[in-house]
C-alpha cells in the first residue's frame, strides 16, 4: 500500500517538475536604448513571503514583444510620453499655471514613480500619482480633473514614470501606510467573482503557466503604464486591475477607489527591487 | 479629421560608403478602418493613412499603399545603402487630404 502511494507521489513530483520547467520565465536581459539597465529578476522582498524570486512581466513575453521595449523609437508607449510632454508645458485652469510652473522639467520628477503609492501626510491617506496629478490640477491650477484612467492622465503618468526608468521600485509599507498595505494584501488573497479567483491563484500559484494563449506573469506592476498591443494604447494600473477582476466574473471596484489604491500599494510592494520600466510594452 | 497625427523618423546622421543603414519611421494615427460601428450602430467613417513614400535627393525610393487592415500608428522600417550625402524626405498621405512630411539629412563619407 505504501509503495503504491510512493509511486503516485513520484509521478506527481514528475508532473510538478515538468510544470516547473514550463513555468520558467525566459533568460533574456533588458537594456533600454543601449543605456538604461533594467533589473527584471531579483530576490523577493521579505514581505512577499510566498515568492522566492520576483520577475518583471517583460520576461514572460515573446522576443518580438520584448524587442519593442528595448528602444524608445520602437516603443509605442513613448508616443504617450511625447503627448504628455506637451501637456506638461500647457497652461490650464484659473491659476494660469502649467505643470512646469512649479515642477520645472519632467526630469525633476525622477524617482517619484519608484516610491508611489505613498503616504500623504496632508491628506492622511495613501495616494497614487494619479491622485497627486488631479490634486495639482484641481487645487493648484484650478483646472478640470482628468479621468482617472483616461488617456491624458495615463500619458502623464507614463511621462513621470519614464524619467525613473532603471530605478528600483521601493514603496514604503511600514509606518502610516501599513494599514492600507494590510488591506491590499487581504484583497490580493480574496477570491472574487463566479470563478472564485484571487490575484494569488493566477499570479502567485500559477505564474509561468499558460492561461489559454497567454503566458501568466507574476502580475508585477513595475512596468505600468503599459502599452498593450491588444488595445494599442497605454493602460493604467487600475484599468488593468479592473480587467482582471472583471475576468473573474465579479463586479469590479472603481478605478481610483480606496480598494484599488490599497491593492496597488500591496502589489507594488511585491515588486520592491525590480526596476521601474514604464512605459513598458506587453501583449 | 484625424487628430494627434505626428510623424517620427530615425535616420543615422552619418554613414560610411557602402554601409547598409536602417531607417525607422512611425506616424501616430488611429487608422480607423471603416469597418467598425459606434454605440448607436452607425459606421465610423474610414480614416487612414493611405500612402507612404520616401525620397532621397528628390528621387523616389519607397512608395507604399496602405490598406484599412493596417493597425494604429503605422511603423515602417527599411534598409538602405546611401550613395552620397543628402536628404531623405518622408511623406504620409491621409484620407482626409492632409499630407504630413518630415526630412532628415545624412552625411556619407
Coordinates of C-alpha atoms in Angstrom, one line a residue, chain A residues 10-173:
Chain A
X10 CA 6.8 10.4 -7.6
X11 CA 4.6 10.7 -10.6
X12 CA 3.1 13.8 -9.1
X13 CA 6.6 15.1 -8.4
X14 CA 7.5 14.4 -12.1
X15 CA 4.4 16.2 -13.3
X16 CA 5.2 19.0 -10.9
X17 CA 8.7 19.3 -12.3
X18 CA 7.7 19.4 -15.9
X19 CA 5.2 22.0 -14.9
X20 CA 8.0 24.0 -13.2
X21 CA 10.4 23.9 -16.2
X22 CA 7.5 25.2 -18.3
X23 CA 6.8 27.8 -15.7
X24 CA 10.2 29.4 -16.0
X25 CA 10.4 32.9 -17.4
X26 CA 13.0 33.3 -20.2
X27 CA 16.6 34.2 -19.7
X28 CA 16.7 37.5 -21.6
X29 CA 18.0 40.7 -20.1
X30 CA 16.7 44.1 -20.8
X31 CA 18.6 47.3 -21.6
X32 CA 16.7 50.3 -23.0
X33 CA 18.4 52.4 -25.7
X34 CA 21.6 50.5 -25.0
X35 CA 21.8 52.7 -21.9
X36 CA 19.3 52.0 -19.1
X37 CA 19.8 48.6 -17.5
X38 CA 16.6 47.1 -16.2
X39 CA 16.5 44.7 -13.3
X40 CA 13.9 42.1 -14.4
X41 CA 14.8 39.4 -11.8
X42 CA 15.8 39.7 -8.2
X43 CA 15.2 38.2 -4.8
X44 CA 11.7 38.7 -3.5
X45 CA 11.3 41.1 -0.6
X46 CA 10.7 39.5 2.8
X47 CA 7.1 40.6 2.9
X48 CA 6.2 38.7 -0.3
X49 CA 6.5 35.5 1.8
X50 CA 5.3 33.1 -0.9
X51 CA 7.7 34.1 -3.6
X52 CA 11.5 33.5 -3.7
X53 CA 12.3 35.4 -6.9
X54 CA 10.4 38.2 -8.5
X55 CA 10.3 38.7 -12.3
X56 CA 9.2 41.6 -14.4
X57 CA 6.4 40.7 -16.8
X58 CA 8.8 41.6 -19.6
X59 CA 10.4 38.2 -19.0
X60 CA 7.2 36.3 -19.8
X61 CA 6.7 37.9 -23.2
X62 CA 7.8 36.8 -26.6
X63 CA 11.1 38.0 -28.1
X64 CA 9.2 40.2 -30.6
X65 CA 7.2 41.9 -27.9
X66 CA 10.3 42.3 -25.7
X67 CA 12.1 44.0 -28.6
X68 CA 9.6 46.8 -28.7
X69 CA 10.7 48.0 -25.3
X70 CA 14.5 48.0 -26.0
X71 CA 14.4 51.2 -28.0
X72 CA 12.4 54.3 -27.3
X73 CA 11.7 54.8 -31.0
X74 CA 10.2 51.3 -31.3
X75 CA 8.2 51.7 -28.0
X76 CA 4.7 52.9 -29.0
X77 CA 4.2 54.0 -25.3
X78 CA 6.6 56.8 -25.9
X79 CA 4.0 58.5 -28.1
X80 CA 2.0 58.9 -25.0
X81 CA 5.1 60.3 -23.2
X82 CA 5.6 62.8 -26.0
X83 CA 2.0 63.9 -25.8
X84 CA 2.3 64.4 -22.1
X85 CA 5.5 66.5 -22.6
X86 CA 3.3 69.0 -24.4
X87 CA 0.6 68.9 -21.6
X88 CA 3.4 69.4 -19.1
X89 CA 4.1 72.8 -20.6
X90 CA 0.4 73.7 -21.3
X91 CA -1.1 76.3 -19.1
X92 CA -4.6 75.2 -17.9
X93 CA -7.1 76.4 -15.3
X94 CA -7.9 79.6 -13.4
X95 CA -4.5 79.9 -11.8
X96 CA -2.7 80.3 -15.1
X97 CA -0.2 77.6 -14.3
X98 CA 1.2 74.5 -16.1
X99 CA 3.0 71.6 -14.5
X100 CA 6.3 73.2 -15.3
X101 CA 5.4 76.4 -13.5
X102 CA 6.0 74.6 -10.2
X103 CA 7.8 71.4 -11.0
X104 CA 10.4 72.5 -13.7
X105 CA 11.2 69.8 -16.1
X106 CA 9.8 66.3 -16.2
X107 CA 13.3 65.1 -15.3
X108 CA 12.9 66.8 -11.9
X109 CA 10.3 64.1 -11.2
X110 CA 12.9 61.3 -11.3
X111 CA 12.5 58.9 -8.5
X112 CA 8.8 59.6 -7.8
X113 CA 7.4 56.6 -9.8
X114 CA 9.5 54.3 -7.7
X115 CA 8.0 55.4 -4.4
X116 CA 4.3 55.6 -5.2
X117 CA 1.7 54.8 -3.9
X118 CA 2.9 56.7 -0.9
X119 CA 1.5 58.0 2.4
X120 CA 0.4 61.6 2.1
X121 CA 0.6 63.4 5.5
X122 CA -1.6 66.3 4.5
X123 CA -4.4 64.0 3.2
X124 CA -3.9 61.3 5.9
X125 CA -4.1 58.6 3.3
X126 CA -2.0 56.7 0.8
X127 CA -2.1 58.4 -2.6
X128 CA -1.2 57.4 -6.1
X129 CA 0.5 59.6 -8.7
X130 CA -2.9 59.9 -10.5
X131 CA -4.4 61.3 -7.3
X132 CA -1.5 63.8 -6.9
X133 CA -1.8 64.9 -10.5
X134 CA -5.5 65.6 -10.0
X135 CA -4.8 67.3 -6.7
X136 CA -2.5 69.6 -8.5
X137 CA -4.9 70.2 -11.3
X138 CA -7.9 70.9 -9.1
X139 CA -6.3 72.8 -6.2
X140 CA -3.2 74.4 -7.5
X141 CA -4.1 75.0 -11.2
X142 CA -7.8 75.5 -10.8
X143 CA -8.3 73.1 -13.8
X144 CA -10.7 70.3 -14.5
X145 CA -9.8 66.9 -13.1
X146 CA -8.6 64.3 -15.5
X147 CA -10.4 61.0 -15.7
X148 CA -8.5 58.5 -13.5
X149 CA -7.7 56.0 -16.3
X150 CA -8.2 58.5 -19.2
X151 CA -5.7 59.0 -22.0
X152 CA -4.3 62.3 -20.8
X153 CA -3.8 61.0 -17.2
X154 CA -2.2 57.8 -18.3
X155 CA 0.1 59.7 -20.7
X156 CA 1.2 62.0 -17.9
X157 CA 1.9 59.0 -15.6
X158 CA 3.9 57.5 -18.4
X159 CA 6.0 60.7 -18.6
X160 CA 6.6 60.8 -14.9
X161 CA 7.4 57.1 -15.0
X162 CA 9.8 57.3 -18.0
X163 CA 12.2 59.6 -16.1
X164 CA 12.5 57.0 -13.3
X165 CA 13.3 54.0 -15.6
X166 CA 16.0 51.8 -14.2
X167 CA 15.4 52.9 -10.6
X168 CA 14.4 50.2 -8.2
X169 CA 10.8 50.2 -7.0
X170 CA 10.8 51.0 -3.3
X171 CA 7.4 51.6 -1.9
X172 CA 7.1 52.1 1.9
X173 CA 4.8 49.6 3.6

